[in-house]
Tab-separated table of C-alpha atoms in Angstrom:
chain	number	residue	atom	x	y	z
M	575	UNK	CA	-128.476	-4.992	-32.140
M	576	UNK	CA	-130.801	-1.901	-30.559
M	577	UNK	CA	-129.526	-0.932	-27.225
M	578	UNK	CA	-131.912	-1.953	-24.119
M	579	UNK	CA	-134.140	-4.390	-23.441
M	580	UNK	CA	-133.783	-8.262	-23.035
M	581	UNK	CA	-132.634	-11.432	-25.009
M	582	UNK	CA	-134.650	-12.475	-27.933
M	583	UNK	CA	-135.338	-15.947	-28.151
M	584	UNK	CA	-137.890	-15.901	-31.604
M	585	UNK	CA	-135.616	-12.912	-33.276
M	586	UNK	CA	-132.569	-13.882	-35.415
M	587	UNK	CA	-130.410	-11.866	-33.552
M	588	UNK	CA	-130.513	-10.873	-29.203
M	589	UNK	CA	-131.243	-7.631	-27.870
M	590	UNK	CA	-128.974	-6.743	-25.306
M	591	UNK	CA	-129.081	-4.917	-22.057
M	592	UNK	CA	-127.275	-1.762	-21.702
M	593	UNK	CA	-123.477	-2.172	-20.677
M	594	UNK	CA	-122.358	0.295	-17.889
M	595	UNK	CA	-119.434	2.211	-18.938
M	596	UNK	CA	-115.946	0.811	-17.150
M	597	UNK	CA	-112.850	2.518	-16.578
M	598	UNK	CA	-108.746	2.034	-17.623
M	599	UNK	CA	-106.161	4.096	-16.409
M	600	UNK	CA	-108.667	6.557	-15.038
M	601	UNK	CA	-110.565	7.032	-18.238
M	602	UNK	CA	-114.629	6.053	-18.460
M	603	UNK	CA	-115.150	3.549	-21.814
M	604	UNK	CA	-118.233	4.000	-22.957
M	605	UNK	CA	-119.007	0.449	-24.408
M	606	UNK	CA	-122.189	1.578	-26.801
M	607	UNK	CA	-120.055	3.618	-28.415
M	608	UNK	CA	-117.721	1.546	-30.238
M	609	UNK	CA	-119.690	-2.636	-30.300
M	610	UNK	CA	-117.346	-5.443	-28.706
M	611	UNK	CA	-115.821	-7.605	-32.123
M	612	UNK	CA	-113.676	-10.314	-31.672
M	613	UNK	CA	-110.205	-8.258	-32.548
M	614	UNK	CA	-107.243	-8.701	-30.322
M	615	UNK	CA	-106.019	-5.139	-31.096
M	616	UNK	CA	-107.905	-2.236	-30.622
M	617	UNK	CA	-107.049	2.011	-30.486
M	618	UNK	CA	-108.357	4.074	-27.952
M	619	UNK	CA	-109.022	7.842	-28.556
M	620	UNK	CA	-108.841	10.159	-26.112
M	621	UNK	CA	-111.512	13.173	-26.871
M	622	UNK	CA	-110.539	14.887	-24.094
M	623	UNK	CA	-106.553	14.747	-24.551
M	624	UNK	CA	-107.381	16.008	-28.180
M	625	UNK	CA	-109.901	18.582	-27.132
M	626	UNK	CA	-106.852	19.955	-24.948
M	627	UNK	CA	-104.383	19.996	-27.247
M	628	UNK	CA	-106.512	21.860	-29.575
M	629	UNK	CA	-107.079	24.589	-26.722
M	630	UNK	CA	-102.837	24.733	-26.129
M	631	UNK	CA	-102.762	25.107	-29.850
M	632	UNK	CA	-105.479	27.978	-29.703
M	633	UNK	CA	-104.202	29.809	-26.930
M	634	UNK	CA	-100.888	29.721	-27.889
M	635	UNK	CA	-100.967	31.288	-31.033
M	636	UNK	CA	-103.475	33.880	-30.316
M	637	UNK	CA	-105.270	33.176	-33.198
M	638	UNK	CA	-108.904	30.937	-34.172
M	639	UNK	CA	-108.415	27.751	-34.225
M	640	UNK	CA	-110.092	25.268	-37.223
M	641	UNK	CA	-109.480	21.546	-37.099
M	642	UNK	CA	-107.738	19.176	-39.719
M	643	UNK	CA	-109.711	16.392	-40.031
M	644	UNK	CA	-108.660	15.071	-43.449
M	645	UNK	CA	-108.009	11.190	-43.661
M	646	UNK	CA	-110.687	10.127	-41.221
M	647	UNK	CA	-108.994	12.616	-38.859
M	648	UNK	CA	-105.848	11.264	-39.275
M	649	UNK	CA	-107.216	7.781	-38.711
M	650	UNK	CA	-108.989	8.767	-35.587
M	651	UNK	CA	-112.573	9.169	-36.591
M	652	UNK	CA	-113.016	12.605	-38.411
M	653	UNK	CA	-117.449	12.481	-37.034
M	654	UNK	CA	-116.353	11.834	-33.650
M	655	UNK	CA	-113.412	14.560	-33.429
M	656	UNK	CA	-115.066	17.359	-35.275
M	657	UNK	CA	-118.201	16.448	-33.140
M	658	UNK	CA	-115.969	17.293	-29.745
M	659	UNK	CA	-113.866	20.235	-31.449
M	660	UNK	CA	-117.147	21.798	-32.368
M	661	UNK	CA	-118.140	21.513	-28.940
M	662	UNK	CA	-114.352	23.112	-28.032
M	663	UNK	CA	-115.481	26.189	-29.928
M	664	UNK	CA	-113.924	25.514	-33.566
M	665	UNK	CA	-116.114	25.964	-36.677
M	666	UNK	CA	-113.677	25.452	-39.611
M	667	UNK	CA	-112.556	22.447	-40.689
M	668	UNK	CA	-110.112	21.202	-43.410
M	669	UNK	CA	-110.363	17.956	-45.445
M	670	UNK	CA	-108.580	16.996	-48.063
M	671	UNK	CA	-110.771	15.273	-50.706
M	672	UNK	CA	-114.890	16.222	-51.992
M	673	UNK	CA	-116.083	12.776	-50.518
M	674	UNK	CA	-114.385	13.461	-46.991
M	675	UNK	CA	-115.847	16.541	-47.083
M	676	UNK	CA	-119.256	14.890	-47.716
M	677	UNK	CA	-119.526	13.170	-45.096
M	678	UNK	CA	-117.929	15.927	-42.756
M	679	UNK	CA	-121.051	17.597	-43.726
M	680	UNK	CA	-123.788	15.003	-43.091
M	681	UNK	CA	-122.423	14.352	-39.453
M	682	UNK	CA	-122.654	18.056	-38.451
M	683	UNK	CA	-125.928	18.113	-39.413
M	684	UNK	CA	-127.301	21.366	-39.269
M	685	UNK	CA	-124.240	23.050	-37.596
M	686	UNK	CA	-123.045	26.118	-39.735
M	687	UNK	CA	-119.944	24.948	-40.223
M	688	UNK	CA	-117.342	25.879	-42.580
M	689	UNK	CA	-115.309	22.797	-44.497
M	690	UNK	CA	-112.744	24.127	-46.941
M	691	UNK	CA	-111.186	21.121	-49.415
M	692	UNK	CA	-108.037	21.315	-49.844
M	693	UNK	CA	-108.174	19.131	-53.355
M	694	UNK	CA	-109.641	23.063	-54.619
M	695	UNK	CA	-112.215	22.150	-57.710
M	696	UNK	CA	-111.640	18.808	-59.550
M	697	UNK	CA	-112.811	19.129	-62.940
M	698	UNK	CA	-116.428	18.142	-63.366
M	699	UNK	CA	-116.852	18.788	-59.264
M	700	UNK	CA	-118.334	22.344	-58.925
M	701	UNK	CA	-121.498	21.234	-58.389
M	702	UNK	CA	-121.188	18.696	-55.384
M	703	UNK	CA	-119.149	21.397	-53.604
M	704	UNK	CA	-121.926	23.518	-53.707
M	705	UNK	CA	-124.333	20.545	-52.912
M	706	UNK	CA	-122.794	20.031	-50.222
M	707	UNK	CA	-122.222	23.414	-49.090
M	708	UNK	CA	-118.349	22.717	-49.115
M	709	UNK	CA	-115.432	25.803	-49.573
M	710	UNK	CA	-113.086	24.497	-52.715
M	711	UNK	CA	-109.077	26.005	-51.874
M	712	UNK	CA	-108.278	26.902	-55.609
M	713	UNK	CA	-104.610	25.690	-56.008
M	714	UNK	CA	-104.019	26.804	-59.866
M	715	UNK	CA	-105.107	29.027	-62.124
M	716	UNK	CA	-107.338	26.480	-64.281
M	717	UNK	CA	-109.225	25.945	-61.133
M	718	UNK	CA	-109.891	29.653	-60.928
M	719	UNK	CA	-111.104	29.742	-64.017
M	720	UNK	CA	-113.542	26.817	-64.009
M	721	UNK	CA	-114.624	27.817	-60.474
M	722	UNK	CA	-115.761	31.524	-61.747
M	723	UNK	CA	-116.867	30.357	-64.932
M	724	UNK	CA	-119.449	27.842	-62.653
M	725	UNK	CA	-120.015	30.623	-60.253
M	726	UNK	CA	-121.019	33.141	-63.184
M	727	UNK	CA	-124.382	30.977	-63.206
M	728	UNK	CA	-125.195	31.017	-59.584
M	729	UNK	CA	-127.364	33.987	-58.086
M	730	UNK	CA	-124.880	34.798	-55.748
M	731	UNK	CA	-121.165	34.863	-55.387
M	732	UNK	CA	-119.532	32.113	-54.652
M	733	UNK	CA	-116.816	31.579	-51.377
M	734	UNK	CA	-113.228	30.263	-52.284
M	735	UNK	CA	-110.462	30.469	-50.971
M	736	UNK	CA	-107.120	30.681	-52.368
M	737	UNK	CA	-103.882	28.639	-51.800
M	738	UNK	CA	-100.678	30.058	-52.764
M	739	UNK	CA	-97.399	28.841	-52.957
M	740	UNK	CA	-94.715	30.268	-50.576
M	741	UNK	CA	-92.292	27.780	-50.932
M	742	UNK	CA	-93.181	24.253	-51.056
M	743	UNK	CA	-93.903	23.163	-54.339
M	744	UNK	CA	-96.606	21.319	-54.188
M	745	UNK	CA	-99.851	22.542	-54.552
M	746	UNK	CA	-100.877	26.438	-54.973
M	747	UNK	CA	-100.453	29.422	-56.978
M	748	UNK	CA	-96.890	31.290	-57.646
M	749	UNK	CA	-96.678	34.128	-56.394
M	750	UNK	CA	-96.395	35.928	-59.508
M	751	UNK	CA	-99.366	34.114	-60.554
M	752	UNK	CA	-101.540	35.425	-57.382
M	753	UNK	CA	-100.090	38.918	-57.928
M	754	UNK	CA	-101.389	38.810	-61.728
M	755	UNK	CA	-105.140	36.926	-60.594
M	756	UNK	CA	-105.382	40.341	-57.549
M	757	UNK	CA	-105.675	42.616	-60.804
M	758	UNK	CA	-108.404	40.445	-62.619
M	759	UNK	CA	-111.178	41.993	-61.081
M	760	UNK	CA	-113.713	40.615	-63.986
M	761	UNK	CA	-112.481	37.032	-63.528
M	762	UNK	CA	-112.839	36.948	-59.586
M	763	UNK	CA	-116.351	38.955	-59.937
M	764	UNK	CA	-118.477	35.981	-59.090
M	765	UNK	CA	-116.148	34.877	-56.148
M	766	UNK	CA	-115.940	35.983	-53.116
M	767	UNK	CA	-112.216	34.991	-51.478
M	768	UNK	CA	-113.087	34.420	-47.709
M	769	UNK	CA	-109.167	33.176	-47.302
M	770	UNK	CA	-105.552	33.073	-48.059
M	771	UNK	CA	-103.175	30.188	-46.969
M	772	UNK	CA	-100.097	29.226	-47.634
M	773	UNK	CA	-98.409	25.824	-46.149
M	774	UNK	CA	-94.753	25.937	-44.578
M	775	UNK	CA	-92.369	23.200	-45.896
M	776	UNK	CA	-90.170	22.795	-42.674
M	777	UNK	CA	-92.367	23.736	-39.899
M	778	UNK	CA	-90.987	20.433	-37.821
M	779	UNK	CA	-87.405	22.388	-37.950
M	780	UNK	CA	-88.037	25.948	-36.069
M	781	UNK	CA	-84.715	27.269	-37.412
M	782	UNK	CA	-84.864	26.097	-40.772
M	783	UNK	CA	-84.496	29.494	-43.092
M	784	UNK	CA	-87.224	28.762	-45.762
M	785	UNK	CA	-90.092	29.029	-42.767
M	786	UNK	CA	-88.695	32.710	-42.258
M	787	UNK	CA	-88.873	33.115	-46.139
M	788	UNK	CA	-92.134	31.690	-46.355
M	789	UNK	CA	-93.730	33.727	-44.155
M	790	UNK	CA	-92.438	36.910	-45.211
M	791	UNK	CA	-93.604	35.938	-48.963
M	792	UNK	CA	-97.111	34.864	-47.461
M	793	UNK	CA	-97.799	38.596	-45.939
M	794	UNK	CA	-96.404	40.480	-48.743
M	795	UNK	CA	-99.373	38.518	-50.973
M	796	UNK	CA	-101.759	38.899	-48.122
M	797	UNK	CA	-101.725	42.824	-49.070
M	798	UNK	CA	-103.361	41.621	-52.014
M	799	UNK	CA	-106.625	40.466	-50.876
M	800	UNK	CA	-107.261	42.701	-47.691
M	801	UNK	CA	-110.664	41.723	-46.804
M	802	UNK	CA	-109.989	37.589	-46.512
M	803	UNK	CA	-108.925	35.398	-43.932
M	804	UNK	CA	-105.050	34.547	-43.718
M	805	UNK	CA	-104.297	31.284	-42.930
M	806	UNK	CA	-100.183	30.197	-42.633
M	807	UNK	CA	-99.552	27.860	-39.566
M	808	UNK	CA	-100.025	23.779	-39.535
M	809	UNK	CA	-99.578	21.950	-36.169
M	810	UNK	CA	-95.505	22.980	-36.209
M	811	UNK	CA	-96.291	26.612	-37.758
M	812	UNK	CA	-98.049	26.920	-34.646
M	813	UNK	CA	-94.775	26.977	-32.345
M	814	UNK	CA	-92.871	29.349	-34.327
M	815	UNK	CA	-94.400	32.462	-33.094
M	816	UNK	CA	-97.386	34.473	-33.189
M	817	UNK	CA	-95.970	36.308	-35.917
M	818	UNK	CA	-96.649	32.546	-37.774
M	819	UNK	CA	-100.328	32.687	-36.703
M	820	UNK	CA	-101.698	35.350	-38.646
M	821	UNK	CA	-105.422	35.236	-38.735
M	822	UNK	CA	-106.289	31.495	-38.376
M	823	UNK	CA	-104.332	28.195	-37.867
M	824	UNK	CA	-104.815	24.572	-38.908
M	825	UNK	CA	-103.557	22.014	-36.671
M	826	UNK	CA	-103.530	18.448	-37.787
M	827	UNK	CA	-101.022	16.469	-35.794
M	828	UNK	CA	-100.748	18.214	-32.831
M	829	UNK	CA	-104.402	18.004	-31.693
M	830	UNK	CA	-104.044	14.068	-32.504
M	831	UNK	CA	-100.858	13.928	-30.304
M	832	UNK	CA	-97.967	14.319	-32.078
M	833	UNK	CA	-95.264	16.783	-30.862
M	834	UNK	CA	-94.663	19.947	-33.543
M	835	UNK	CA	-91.182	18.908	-34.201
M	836	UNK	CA	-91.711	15.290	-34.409
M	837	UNK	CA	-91.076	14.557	-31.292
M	838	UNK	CA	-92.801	13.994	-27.874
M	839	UNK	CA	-93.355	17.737	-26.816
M	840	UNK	CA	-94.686	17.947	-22.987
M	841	UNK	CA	-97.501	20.657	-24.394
M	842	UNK	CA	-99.078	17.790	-26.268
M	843	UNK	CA	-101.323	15.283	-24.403
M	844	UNK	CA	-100.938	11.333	-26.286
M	845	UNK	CA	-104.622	11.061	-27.585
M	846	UNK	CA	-104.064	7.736	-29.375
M	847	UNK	CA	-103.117	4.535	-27.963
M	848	UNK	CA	-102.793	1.007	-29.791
M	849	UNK	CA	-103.118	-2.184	-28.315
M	850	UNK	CA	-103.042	-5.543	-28.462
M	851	UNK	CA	-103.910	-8.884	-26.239
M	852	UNK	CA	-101.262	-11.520	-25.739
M	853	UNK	CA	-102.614	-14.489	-27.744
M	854	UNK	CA	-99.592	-16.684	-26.894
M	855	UNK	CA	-96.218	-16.990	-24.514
M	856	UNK	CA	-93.752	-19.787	-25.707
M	857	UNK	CA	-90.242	-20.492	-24.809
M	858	UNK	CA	-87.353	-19.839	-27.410
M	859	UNK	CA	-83.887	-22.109	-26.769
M	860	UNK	CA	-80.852	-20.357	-28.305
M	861	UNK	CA	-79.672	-20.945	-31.583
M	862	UNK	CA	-83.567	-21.282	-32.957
M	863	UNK	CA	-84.833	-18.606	-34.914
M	864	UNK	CA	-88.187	-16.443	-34.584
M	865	UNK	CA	-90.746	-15.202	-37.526
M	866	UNK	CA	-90.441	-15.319	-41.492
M	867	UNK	CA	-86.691	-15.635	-42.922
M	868	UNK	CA	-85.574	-16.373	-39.522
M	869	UNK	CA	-85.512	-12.583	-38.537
M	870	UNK	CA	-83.930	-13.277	-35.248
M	871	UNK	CA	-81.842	-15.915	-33.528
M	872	UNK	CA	-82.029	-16.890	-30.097
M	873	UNK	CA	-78.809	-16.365	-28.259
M	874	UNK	CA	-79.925	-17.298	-24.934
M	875	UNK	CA	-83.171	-19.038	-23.755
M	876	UNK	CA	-85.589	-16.289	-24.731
M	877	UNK	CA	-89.924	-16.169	-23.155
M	878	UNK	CA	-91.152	-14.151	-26.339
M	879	UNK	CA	-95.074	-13.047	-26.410
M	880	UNK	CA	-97.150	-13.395	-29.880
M	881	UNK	CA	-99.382	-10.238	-30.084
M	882	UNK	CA	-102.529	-10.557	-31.902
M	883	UNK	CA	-101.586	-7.590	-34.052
M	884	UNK	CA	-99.386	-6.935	-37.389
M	885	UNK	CA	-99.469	-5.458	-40.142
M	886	UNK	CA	-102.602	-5.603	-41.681
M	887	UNK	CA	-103.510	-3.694	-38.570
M	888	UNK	CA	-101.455	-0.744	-39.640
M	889	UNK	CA	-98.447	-1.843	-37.243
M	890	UNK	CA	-95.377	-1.161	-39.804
M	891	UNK	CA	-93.104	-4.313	-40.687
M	892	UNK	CA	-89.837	-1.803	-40.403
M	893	UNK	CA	-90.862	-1.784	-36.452
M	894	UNK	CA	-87.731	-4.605	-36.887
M	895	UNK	CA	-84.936	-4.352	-35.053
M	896	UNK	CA	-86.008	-1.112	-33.278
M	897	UNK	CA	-89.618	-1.231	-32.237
M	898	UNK	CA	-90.778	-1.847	-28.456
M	899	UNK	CA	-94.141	-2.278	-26.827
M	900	UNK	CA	-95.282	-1.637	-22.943
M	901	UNK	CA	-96.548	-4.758	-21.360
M	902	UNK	CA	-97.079	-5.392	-17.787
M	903	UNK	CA	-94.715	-2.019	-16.841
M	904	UNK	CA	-91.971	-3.178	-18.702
M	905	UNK	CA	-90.664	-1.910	-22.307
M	906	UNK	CA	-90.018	-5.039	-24.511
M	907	UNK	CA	-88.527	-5.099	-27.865
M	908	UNK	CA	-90.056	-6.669	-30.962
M	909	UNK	CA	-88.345	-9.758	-32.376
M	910	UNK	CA	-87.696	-10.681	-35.948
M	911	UNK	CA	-90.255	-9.535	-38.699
M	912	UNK	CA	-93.696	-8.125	-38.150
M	913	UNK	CA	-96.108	-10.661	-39.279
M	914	UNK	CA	-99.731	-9.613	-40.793
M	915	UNK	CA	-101.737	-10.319	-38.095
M	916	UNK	CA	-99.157	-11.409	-34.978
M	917	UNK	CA	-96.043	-9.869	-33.730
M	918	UNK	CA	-93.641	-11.312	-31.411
M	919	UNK	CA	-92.183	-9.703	-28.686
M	920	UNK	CA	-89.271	-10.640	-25.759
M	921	UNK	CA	-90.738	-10.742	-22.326
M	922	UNK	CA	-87.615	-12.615	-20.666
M	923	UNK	CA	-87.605	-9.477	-18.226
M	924	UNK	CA	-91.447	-9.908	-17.569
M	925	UNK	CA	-91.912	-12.600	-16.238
M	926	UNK	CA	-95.699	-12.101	-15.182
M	927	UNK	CA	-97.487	-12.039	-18.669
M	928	UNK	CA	-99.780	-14.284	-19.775
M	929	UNK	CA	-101.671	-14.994	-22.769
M	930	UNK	CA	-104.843	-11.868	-22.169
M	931	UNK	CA	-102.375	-9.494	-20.938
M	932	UNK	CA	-102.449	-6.411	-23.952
M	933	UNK	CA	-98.964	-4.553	-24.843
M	934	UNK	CA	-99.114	-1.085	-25.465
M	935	UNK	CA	-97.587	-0.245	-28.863
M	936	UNK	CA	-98.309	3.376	-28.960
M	937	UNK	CA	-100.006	5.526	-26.601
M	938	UNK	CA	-99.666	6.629	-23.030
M	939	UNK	CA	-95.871	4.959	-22.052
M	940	UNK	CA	-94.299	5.275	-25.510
M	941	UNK	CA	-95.077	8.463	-26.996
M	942	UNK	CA	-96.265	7.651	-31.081
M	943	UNK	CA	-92.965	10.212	-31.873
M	944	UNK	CA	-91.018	8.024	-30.350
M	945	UNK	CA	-92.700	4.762	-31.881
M	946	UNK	CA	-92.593	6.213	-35.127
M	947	UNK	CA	-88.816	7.171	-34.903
M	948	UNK	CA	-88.251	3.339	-34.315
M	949	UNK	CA	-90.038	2.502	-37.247
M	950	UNK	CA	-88.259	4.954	-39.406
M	951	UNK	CA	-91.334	7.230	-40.087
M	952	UNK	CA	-93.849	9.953	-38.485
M	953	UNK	CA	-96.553	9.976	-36.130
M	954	UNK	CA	-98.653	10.822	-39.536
M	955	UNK	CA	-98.163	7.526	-41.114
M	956	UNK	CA	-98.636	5.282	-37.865
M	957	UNK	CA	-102.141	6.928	-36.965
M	958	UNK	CA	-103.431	6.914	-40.621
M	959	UNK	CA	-102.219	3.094	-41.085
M	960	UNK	CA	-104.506	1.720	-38.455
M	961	UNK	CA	-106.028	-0.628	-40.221
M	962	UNK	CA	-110.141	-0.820	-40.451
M	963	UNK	CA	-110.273	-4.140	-38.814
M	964	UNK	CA	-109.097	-2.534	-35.296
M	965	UNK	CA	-111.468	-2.043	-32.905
M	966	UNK	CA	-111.752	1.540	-32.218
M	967	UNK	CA	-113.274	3.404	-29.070
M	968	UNK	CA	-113.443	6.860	-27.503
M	969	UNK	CA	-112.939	7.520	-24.652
């Protein structure tokens, strides 16, 4: 319903009254900005946590900053995020498909910002990058191609920029293949390459020998194309060394939290926490079991918790055996499988919670590198599981 004003009594739905912002752990909720539902689990984002990290990332390297806000931001909210990093000072921005980069455009209005997708040119898709005034990363030679031959009808030249493959075998030109494109002049006529990047394979291992390799192979091609941008560091690239940085980095992870080598990093502020309400405390006698294909037997008497939260909510059923949860100041460990929507948790040691109480599953006491090493995965894969059905708010 419209914010302000009083209760309807004639309308199908009520008008309510503003609600005055409240505070946890220090930081102000701002109600409007995310409405109430009925969920028992919820993620809070913390704008200014992420607006810091971005600045450690920044100053560190020495170099401008843009913002990775592919996958809804990692799962964060890519409108709200770019919204606060463009009030941090960045003004380019990475997504990875057309559609993302869409709607990155319609939120920033009429903010001249720069959105490179990293998907290059899909065929058929010239046009809506151009629509949408969106930068395509060409990542092969038939992209190239189609992108000049579309640009050879526009009345100006169009921006690209180029990805090239340093190492990791994925997406991006060889670099025998960039050397060969530098010396077709007629072919890059209509295009005007504002960047070269590259993407390091090991970045999360700082003495791994390809990043070393990578990085010389990425300057030697720079030569090539003297008057664009060079772009080489992700969140880890960003810790190896200024000589990493060249002219512009593109955290991801590390503004939304996670450490650069997969692990809680003191540098990096937590900016996402997930939680959920105690919907239930029961009493387990030993020898019974708890959850689906009796995932864990009772040895002793056992007060277990049933969070309202599983995983349809993005919380990963390999959380079982190792996963834990903060509730009440007191890390307790999960017990038996992760249903989808409920998890159940040991409390024996807590003996104050009660159904209302909310467990912390990631966030400010466990650090989401350290949840996701319990879970067997990365802090990538929790924050872009969280589930649409959360409630979300920034904070």
């Amino acid at each position: 319903p419209p914010q302000g004003g009083r209760e309807s009594t004639s309308a199908t739905f009520a008008v309510l009254a503003p609600t005055p912002t409240w505070a946890y752990k220090g930081l102000m909720y701002d109600p409007s900005a995310s409405p109430s539902t009925s969920a028992t689990a919820r993620v809070t984002v913390d704008l200014d946590a992420m607006a810091a990290n971005w600045r450690t990332i920044r100053d560190l390297t020495g170099a401008e900053a843009a913002a990775v806000v592919k996958a809804d931001a990692y799962g964060l909210g890519a409108a709200r995020a770019a919204d606060r990093l463009w009030a941090e000072g960045a003004r380019r921005f990475f997504v990875a498909r057309i559609s993302e980069g869409q709607a990155l455009r319609r939120s920033l209005g009429d903010r001249p910002a720069v959105i490179y997708v990293l998907d290059g040119c899909p065929p058929g898709q010239a046009g809506a990058l151009l629509d949408a005034d969106l930068t395509p990363v060409l990542n092969s030679l038939a992209q190239v191609s189609a992108y000049a031959a579309f640009a050879a009808g526009a009345d100006r030249p169009l921006k690209a920029a180029l990805h090239v493959d340093t190492g990791m075998n994925r997406l991006g030109l060889r670099v025998e293949e960039t050397r060969a494109l530098a010396q077709e002049t007629a072919r890059l006529a209509k295009l005007e390459v504002e960047m070269v990047m590259s993407h390091l394979a090991c970045a999360d291992e700082p003495g791994h020998p390809l990043n070393r390799r990578q990085r010389d192979a990425f300057a030697d091609v720079c030569g090539l194309f003297p008057n664009a941008l060079k772009s080489f560091a992700n969140s880890g690239g960003c810790f190896l060394g200024r000589d990493y940085a060249f002219d512009l980095v593109r955290p991801g992870i590390g503004v939304y939290g996670g450490g650069p080598e997969g692990r809680p990093d003191a540098r990096i502020a937590p900016v996402a926490t997930l939680d959920a309400e105690v919907v239930q405390v029961r009493v387990v006698p030993p020898g019974e079991t708890v959850g689906y294909s009796c995932g864990w037997t009772a040895t002793e008497t056992t007060r277990v918790a049933i969070l309202g939260v599983g995983y349809a909510d993005g919380v990963l059923r390999s959380n079982s055996p190792h996963g834990r949860v903060w509730l009440n100041g007191t890390e307790c460990r999960i017990l038996g499988r992760v249903s989808m929507d409920l998890t159940a948790v040991d409390v024996s040691a807590c003996d104050t919670v009660a159904p209302g109480d909310r467990a912390e599953l990631f966030g400010r006491e466990i650090a989401i590198d350290t949840a996701a090493e319990r879970a067997g995965t990365i802090a990538y894969e929790l924050l872009t599981r969280l589930a649409p059905r959360l409630e979300r708010r920034w904070v």
